[in-house]
Amino acid sequence: MKTDTQALRDQIVGEFLQAGDQPVSGTRLSERTGVTRTAIWKHIRQLEELGFTFDSAPKIGHRLMHTPDVLMEPLLPNVFEHTGLGHPVIFSPEVDSTNRLASELASQGAPHGTLVAAQEQTSGRGRRGRVWFSHPGGAWFSLILKRQFALSRAFELTLLASVALRRVISELTNLDVRIKWPNDLFVNNRKVCGILAEIRSDGEQVQQAVVGIGINCNIPMDAFPEEVLQVATSLLAESGQVVNRTQLVARFLAVYGEMLEFLFRGEPAFERVHEEWCAHSHTLGREVRVQTNREVVEGRAIELDKDGTLVVQTQTGAKIYIHSGEVLF
Ligand code: BTN
C-alpha cells in the first residue's frame, strides 16, 4: 500500500537508524536498496526537507545527526504486535486529507491497522463538512479499521478514542485535558483535538471504519488563522513544551487498541471507561445548546449514559436523551 517512493524512503531511514552514529556510504545504500546513487541522493535531500540532518563527507558517506519527530514507520515505536494497529504507516509530507486518502487506500485493500499520516493537510476534513486547519506541527492521522462490529455501537469508536487520547495527552503534558461531548478535547476552554470517524456498514454490521484524529501539538498561536484562534489552542501553547508526536501516537495506539478489542469482541467497551470520561468531562453540569439532526436542545447536561447518550434537562424539567449531535459554543 506504500508507494515505491515511500517504501524506499522508509528503507533508507531504517538503514541510517541501524547504523547509529556510523556513516553510511551512498554505495552501501544503493546496494542495500537496489536503486542508483542518484536516487539515494534525491531521497536524502527530501529527508533533509523533513528535518533530518546529515553530516556528509566525500568517500565516507552520510552520518545521521538529527532525527525529526515525524510520523514515519521506522521512527514510530512498534506497538503493532500487541494491538494490530500502526502497520503499515503511510506517511506523506503533504496530503489533502488523511481521512480521504485512508478511505481510498482501504477500498484498495489496505489492511486493518494501517495508519495514514501527514505533516500537513491542504483540505483537512472536520465534522459537519467543516475544514480542519492542519498546519505542520500538528499530529494529523487516520486509522483504518477492518474488524466487524455492530453498527449500533459505532458511536463508541469516537468516544473510546477521546478517552484514550485524553489519557495519553495528559500523561505526556500534565495538562488538564477535558472531553467535550461527544469527542472533542479541550484545554482551558479551547479545542486541542478533534476526531472524525467515517464508517462503511452493511446492514447491521460496520465493515470498515476510518478514524481520523487531529491534534494541535506543536503549533505556535500566531500560526492559527483568526477564526480558528478564537476557539482553538495547541499543546505547545498551553504547556510551553514541545510534544513528542511519535511517542504520543504510539502510546495512543497502544491504549486505543486495547479498548477496541472489547468492541470487536462484542463486549461493552465504552462502559469500561465511562467513569473516566465523566471524571474529565467538559460538558457535564454545564448549560448547553446541543445541535442534533433535528433540532437544537437547550438545558443542563446532567448525565452521560453508559452507552454514550447525553442527558439534557430542559428548563421545564424534561429530560432529553441525545444519541448524536454537537454541543454548540
Ligand atoms: C472535528 O471537526 O472536530 C474533527 C476534526 C478531525 C480532523 C482530522 S485531522 C486528520 C484526519 N484527516 C482529516 O481530513 N480529518 C481528520
Short mmCIF file of C-alpha atoms and ligand atoms in Angstrom, two decimals:
data_model
loop_
_atom_site.label_atom_id
_atom_site.label_comp_id
_atom_site.label_asym_id
_atom_site.label_seq_id
_atom_site.Cartn_x
_atom_site.Cartn_y
_atom_site.Cartn_z
CA MET A 1 0.00 0.00 0.00
CA LYS A 2 3.00 2.28 0.34
CA THR A 3 4.13 3.78 -2.95
CA ASP A 4 7.57 2.62 -4.11
CA THR A 5 8.93 6.05 -3.19
CA GLN A 6 7.55 5.86 0.36
CA ALA A 7 8.84 2.31 0.81
CA LEU A 8 12.30 3.28 -0.42
CA ARG A 9 12.39 6.38 1.79
CA ASP A 10 11.43 4.29 4.84
CA GLN A 11 14.07 1.69 3.97
CA ILE A 12 16.77 4.38 3.73
CA VAL A 13 15.74 5.78 7.12
CA GLY A 14 15.88 2.24 8.53
CA GLU A 15 19.45 1.83 7.23
CA PHE A 16 20.52 5.06 8.92
CA LEU A 17 18.88 4.12 12.21
CA GLN A 18 20.58 0.73 12.14
CA ALA A 19 23.96 2.36 11.51
CA GLY A 20 23.55 4.57 14.60
CA ASP A 21 26.36 7.14 14.70
CA GLN A 22 28.34 5.40 11.96
CA PRO A 23 28.40 6.90 8.46
CA VAL A 24 26.65 5.05 5.63
CA SER A 25 28.04 5.38 2.13
CA GLY A 26 25.92 6.08 -0.93
CA THR A 27 27.28 2.87 -2.45
CA ARG A 28 26.13 0.80 0.50
CA LEU A 29 22.67 2.41 0.45
CA SER A 30 22.48 1.79 -3.27
CA GLU A 31 23.45 -1.89 -2.82
CA ARG A 32 21.01 -2.39 0.03
CA THR A 33 18.06 -0.80 -1.75
CA GLY A 34 18.78 -1.70 -5.37
CA VAL A 35 18.46 1.87 -6.68
CA THR A 36 21.08 4.23 -8.13
CA ARG A 37 23.20 6.54 -6.01
CA THR A 38 21.48 9.47 -7.70
CA ALA A 39 18.12 8.20 -6.47
CA ILE A 40 19.58 7.82 -2.96
CA TRP A 41 20.91 11.36 -3.11
CA LYS A 42 17.46 12.68 -4.04
CA HIS A 43 15.91 10.88 -1.08
CA ILE A 44 18.50 12.27 1.30
CA ARG A 45 17.61 15.79 0.09
CA GLN A 46 13.91 15.06 0.72
CA LEU A 47 14.69 13.70 4.18
CA GLU A 48 16.51 16.95 4.91
CA GLU A 49 13.36 18.84 3.96
CA LEU A 50 11.52 16.80 6.62
CA GLY A 51 14.07 17.86 9.25
CA PHE A 52 16.65 15.07 9.15
CA THR A 53 20.22 16.37 9.26
CA PHE A 54 23.27 14.53 7.95
CA ASP A 55 26.97 15.10 8.16
CA SER A 56 28.10 14.17 4.64
CA ALA A 57 31.71 13.66 3.62
CA PRO A 58 33.02 12.54 0.21
CA LYS A 59 34.27 8.92 0.15
CA ILE A 60 32.95 8.34 3.67
CA GLY A 61 29.22 8.81 3.34
CA HIS A 62 26.42 10.33 5.39
CA ARG A 63 26.16 10.26 9.16
CA LEU A 64 22.67 10.80 10.59
CA MET A 65 22.99 13.70 13.03
CA HIS A 66 19.38 14.55 13.85
CA THR A 67 16.12 12.65 13.51
CA PRO A 68 12.97 14.80 13.46
CA ASP A 69 9.73 13.94 15.21
CA VAL A 70 7.79 12.76 12.15
CA LEU A 71 5.09 10.07 11.95
CA MET A 72 7.10 7.75 9.70
CA GLU A 73 7.03 3.99 10.19
CA PRO A 74 10.74 3.49 11.04
CA LEU A 75 10.51 6.24 13.69
CA LEU A 76 7.31 5.05 15.40
CA PRO A 77 7.78 2.69 18.35
CA ASN A 78 6.31 -0.64 17.27
CA VAL A 79 3.04 -1.34 19.05
CA PHE A 80 1.63 -3.34 16.15
CA GLU A 81 2.42 -6.75 17.59
CA HIS A 82 0.30 -6.07 20.68
CA THR A 83 -2.59 -4.16 19.15
CA GLY A 84 -2.65 -4.86 15.42
CA LEU A 85 -2.66 -1.08 14.92
CA GLY A 86 0.02 1.06 13.28
CA HIS A 87 1.35 -1.05 10.43
CA PRO A 88 1.90 -0.17 7.70
CA VAL A 89 2.32 3.58 8.23
CA ILE A 90 1.68 5.58 5.09
CA PHE A 91 3.34 8.94 5.71
CA SER A 92 3.18 11.86 3.26
CA PRO A 93 4.75 15.27 3.79
CA GLU A 94 1.57 16.81 2.35
CA VAL A 95 -1.84 15.39 1.51
CA ASP A 96 -5.32 16.88 1.03
CA SER A 97 -6.87 14.83 3.85
CA THR A 98 -5.57 11.72 5.61
CA ASN A 99 -9.22 10.58 6.02
CA ARG A 100 -9.80 10.89 2.29
CA LEU A 101 -6.58 9.03 1.48
CA ALA A 102 -7.25 6.38 4.13
CA SER A 103 -10.74 5.68 2.68
CA GLU A 104 -9.24 5.34 -0.78
CA LEU A 105 -6.47 3.01 0.43
CA ALA A 106 -8.97 0.99 2.49
CA SER A 107 -11.11 0.37 -0.57
CA GLN A 108 -7.97 -0.65 -2.48
CA GLY A 109 -7.23 -3.33 0.10
CA ALA A 110 -5.11 -1.61 2.80
CA PRO A 111 -5.16 -3.91 5.84
CA HIS A 112 -6.73 -3.43 9.26
CA GLY A 113 -4.45 -1.25 11.40
CA THR A 114 -2.99 0.86 8.58
CA LEU A 115 -2.06 4.33 9.79
CA VAL A 116 -2.18 7.19 7.28
CA ALA A 117 -0.31 10.28 8.48
CA ALA A 118 0.79 13.61 7.08
CA GLN A 119 2.98 16.51 8.05
CA GLU A 120 0.43 18.90 6.60
CA GLN A 121 -3.10 18.66 5.12
CA THR A 122 -4.34 21.06 2.47
CA SER A 123 -8.06 20.19 2.89
CA GLY A 124 -8.33 18.56 6.31
CA ARG A 125 -11.91 17.44 6.97
CA GLY A 126 -13.76 18.42 10.12
CA ARG A 127 -17.16 17.30 11.34
CA ARG A 128 -20.29 18.62 9.62
CA GLY A 129 -18.37 19.45 6.44
CA ARG A 130 -16.07 21.95 8.10
CA VAL A 131 -12.45 22.48 7.03
CA TRP A 132 -9.87 21.39 9.60
CA PHE A 133 -6.84 23.68 9.90
CA SER A 134 -3.82 21.39 9.55
CA HIS A 135 -0.58 23.33 9.81
CA PRO A 136 2.77 21.48 10.13
CA GLY A 137 3.47 20.80 13.81
CA GLY A 138 0.16 19.06 14.43
CA ALA A 139 -0.44 15.32 14.51
CA TRP A 140 -2.76 14.56 11.59
CA PHE A 141 -3.52 10.90 11.10
CA SER A 142 -6.22 8.35 10.23
CA LEU A 143 -6.52 4.76 11.27
CA ILE A 144 -8.07 2.10 9.03
CA LEU A 145 -10.14 -0.49 10.93
CA LYS A 146 -11.50 -3.56 9.20
CA ARG A 147 -12.79 -5.71 12.04
CA GLN A 148 -16.59 -6.04 12.05
CA PHE A 149 -18.82 -4.95 14.91
CA ALA A 150 -22.43 -3.92 15.47
CA LEU A 151 -23.49 -0.69 13.78
CA SER A 152 -25.39 0.23 16.95
CA ARG A 153 -22.02 0.51 18.70
CA ALA A 154 -20.31 2.66 16.05
CA PHE A 155 -20.61 5.72 18.30
CA GLU A 156 -18.15 4.06 20.70
CA LEU A 157 -15.32 4.35 18.15
CA THR A 158 -15.01 8.07 18.76
CA LEU A 159 -15.91 8.00 22.46
CA LEU A 160 -13.16 5.47 23.11
CA ALA A 161 -10.70 7.47 21.01
CA SER A 162 -11.45 10.59 23.06
CA VAL A 163 -10.83 8.78 26.35
CA ALA A 164 -7.60 7.20 25.06
CA LEU A 165 -6.32 10.50 23.64
CA ARG A 166 -7.21 12.43 26.78
CA ARG A 167 -5.37 9.95 28.94
CA VAL A 168 -2.27 9.90 26.78
CA ILE A 169 -2.09 13.67 26.22
CA SER A 170 -2.49 14.45 29.90
CA GLU A 171 0.15 11.84 30.82
CA LEU A 172 2.61 13.39 28.39
CA THR A 173 1.92 17.06 29.08
CA ASN A 174 0.44 17.17 32.62
CA LEU A 175 -2.30 19.40 31.21
CA ASP A 176 -5.89 19.20 32.47
CA VAL A 177 -7.44 17.86 29.28
CA ARG A 178 -11.25 17.73 29.17
CA ILE A 179 -13.68 15.91 26.88
CA LYS A 180 -16.44 17.94 25.31
CA TRP A 181 -19.29 15.64 24.33
CA PRO A 182 -19.16 13.69 22.20
CA ASN A 183 -15.45 13.65 21.47
CA ASP A 184 -13.58 16.96 21.30
CA LEU A 185 -10.66 17.56 23.61
CA PHE A 186 -10.36 20.90 25.33
CA VAL A 187 -7.65 22.59 27.39
CA ASN A 188 -8.50 25.82 29.21
CA ASN A 189 -11.81 26.05 27.34
CA ARG A 190 -10.20 25.79 23.90
CA LYS A 191 -10.14 22.92 21.47
CA VAL A 192 -6.86 21.00 21.02
CA CYS A 193 -8.07 17.85 19.31
CA GLY A 194 -10.88 16.67 17.04
CA ILE A 195 -11.95 13.22 15.90
CA LEU A 196 -13.79 12.33 12.71
CA ALA A 197 -14.86 8.71 12.22
CA GLU A 198 -16.24 7.68 8.85
CA ILE A 199 -17.75 4.23 8.63
CA ARG A 200 -18.96 1.87 5.95
CA SER A 201 -21.67 -0.54 7.05
CA ASP A 202 -23.53 -3.41 5.56
CA GLY A 203 -26.92 -3.94 7.21
CA GLU A 204 -26.33 -4.03 10.95
CA GLN A 205 -22.57 -4.51 10.83
CA VAL A 206 -19.75 -1.97 10.49
CA GLN A 207 -17.47 -3.35 7.77
CA GLN A 208 -14.81 -0.70 7.71
CA ALA A 209 -14.00 2.48 9.58
CA VAL A 210 -11.56 5.33 9.19
CA VAL A 211 -10.90 7.12 12.47
CA GLY A 212 -9.29 10.49 11.75
CA ILE A 213 -7.58 12.39 14.52
CA GLY A 214 -6.22 15.90 14.54
CA ILE A 215 -4.15 17.12 17.49
CA ASN A 216 -2.83 20.67 17.66
CA CYS A 217 0.52 19.61 19.10
CA ASN A 218 3.40 21.94 18.30
CA ILE A 219 1.60 24.80 16.61
CA PRO A 220 2.53 28.33 17.69
CA MET A 221 -0.54 30.50 18.37
CA ASP A 222 0.43 33.01 15.68
CA ALA A 223 0.13 30.28 13.05
CA PHE A 224 -3.64 29.91 13.63
CA PRO A 225 -5.92 31.90 11.33
CA GLU A 226 -8.12 34.45 13.10
CA GLU A 227 -11.36 32.41 13.09
CA VAL A 228 -9.59 29.32 14.49
CA LEU A 229 -7.64 31.31 17.05
CA GLN A 230 -10.85 32.26 18.85
CA VAL A 231 -11.76 28.66 19.66
CA ALA A 232 -8.55 26.63 19.45
CA THR A 233 -5.24 26.25 21.21
CA SER A 234 -2.22 23.96 20.96
CA LEU A 235 -0.45 21.70 23.41
CA LEU A 236 2.71 23.74 22.84
CA ALA A 237 0.96 26.98 23.75
CA GLU A 238 -0.69 25.50 26.85
CA SER A 239 2.23 23.50 28.23
CA GLY A 240 5.13 25.61 26.97
CA GLN A 241 6.76 22.39 25.81
CA VAL A 242 7.26 20.67 22.50
CA VAL A 243 5.28 17.42 22.46
CA ASN A 244 6.87 14.30 21.02
CA ARG A 245 4.35 13.25 18.38
CA THR A 246 5.75 9.80 17.62
CA GLN A 247 5.63 8.94 21.32
CA LEU A 248 2.11 10.37 21.64
CA VAL A 249 0.75 8.45 18.65
CA ALA A 250 2.45 5.18 19.63
CA ARG A 251 1.09 5.43 23.15
CA PHE A 252 -2.37 6.27 21.81
CA LEU A 253 -2.34 3.24 19.51
CA ALA A 254 -1.46 1.00 22.45
CA VAL A 255 -4.26 2.35 24.67
CA TYR A 256 -6.90 2.64 21.93
CA GLY A 257 -6.01 -0.80 20.55
CA GLU A 258 -6.67 -2.37 23.92
CA MET A 259 -10.04 -0.60 24.25
CA LEU A 260 -11.11 -1.54 20.72
CA GLU A 261 -10.59 -5.25 21.38
CA PHE A 262 -13.68 -5.21 23.63
CA LEU A 263 -15.71 -3.50 20.90
CA PHE A 264 -14.56 -6.03 18.29
CA ARG A 265 -15.40 -8.92 20.62
CA GLY A 266 -18.93 -7.53 21.02
CA GLU A 267 -18.42 -6.73 24.70
CA PRO A 268 -19.33 -3.39 26.26
CA ALA A 269 -16.26 -1.24 25.63
CA PHE A 270 -17.26 2.32 26.50
CA GLU A 271 -18.87 1.13 29.71
CA ARG A 272 -15.40 0.19 30.99
CA VAL A 273 -14.10 3.76 30.63
CA HIS A 274 -17.39 5.56 31.28
CA GLU A 275 -16.23 6.76 34.71
CA GLU A 276 -13.01 8.12 33.25
CA TRP A 277 -14.99 10.01 30.59
CA CYS A 278 -17.25 11.54 33.26
CA ALA A 279 -14.36 12.43 35.56
CA HIS A 280 -12.77 14.52 32.82
CA SER A 281 -15.87 15.88 31.13
CA HIS A 282 -16.03 19.43 29.86
CA THR A 283 -19.79 19.11 29.34
CA LEU A 284 -21.48 17.59 32.40
CA GLY A 285 -23.01 20.09 34.80
CA ARG A 286 -22.98 22.90 32.23
CA GLU A 287 -25.74 24.81 30.47
CA VAL A 288 -25.53 23.62 26.87
CA ARG A 289 -27.09 24.06 23.45
CA VAL A 290 -26.91 20.82 21.52
CA GLN A 291 -27.43 20.63 17.78
CA THR A 292 -28.97 17.28 16.88
CA ASN A 293 -30.01 16.16 13.41
CA ARG A 294 -33.49 17.55 14.01
CA GLU A 295 -33.30 20.43 16.50
CA VAL A 296 -31.32 22.48 18.98
CA VAL A 297 -31.80 21.29 22.56
CA GLU A 298 -31.12 23.76 25.39
CA GLY A 299 -30.68 22.89 29.04
CA ARG A 300 -28.26 21.47 31.60
CA ALA A 301 -26.15 18.44 30.69
CA ILE A 302 -26.83 16.28 33.73
CA GLU A 303 -25.56 12.85 32.84
CA LEU A 304 -23.84 10.63 30.31
CA ASP A 305 -25.33 7.14 30.00
CA LYS A 306 -23.08 4.11 29.81
CA ASP A 307 -23.82 3.86 26.09
CA GLY A 308 -22.64 7.45 25.48
CA THR A 309 -26.08 9.09 25.38
CA LEU A 310 -26.08 12.64 26.76
CA VAL A 311 -28.96 13.51 29.08
CA VAL A 312 -30.02 17.16 28.98
CA GLN A 313 -32.58 18.57 31.39
CA THR A 314 -34.54 21.46 29.93
CA GLN A 315 -35.97 24.41 31.91
CA THR A 316 -39.30 22.63 32.18
CA GLY A 317 -37.56 19.71 33.92
CA ALA A 318 -37.96 17.35 30.96
CA LYS A 319 -35.05 15.01 30.26
CA ILE A 320 -33.92 14.75 26.64
CA TYR A 321 -31.72 11.81 25.64
CA ILE A 322 -29.32 12.75 22.85
CA HIS A 323 -27.57 9.95 20.95
CA SER A 324 -25.69 12.07 18.47
CA GLY A 325 -25.14 15.75 17.99
CA GLU A 326 -22.77 18.57 18.76
CA VAL A 327 -22.53 20.91 21.71
CA LEU A 328 -22.53 24.44 20.26
CA PHE A 329 -20.27 27.14 21.61
C1 BTN B 1 -13.66 17.87 14.14
O1 BTN B 1 -14.34 18.57 13.39
O2 BTN B 1 -13.53 18.12 15.33
C2 BTN B 1 -12.94 16.65 13.58
C3 BTN B 1 -11.59 17.01 13.05
C4 BTN B 1 -10.81 15.82 12.53
C5 BTN B 1 -9.53 16.25 11.86
C6 BTN B 1 -8.65 15.09 11.49
S1 BTN B 1 -7.02 15.60 11.01
C7 BTN B 1 -6.66 14.01 10.45
C8 BTN B 1 -7.91 13.46 9.80
N1 BTN B 1 -7.96 13.81 8.40
C9 BTN B 1 -8.94 14.66 8.12
O3 BTN B 1 -9.18 15.13 7.00
N2 BTN B 1 -9.64 14.93 9.24
C10 BTN B 1 -9.13 14.20 10.38
#
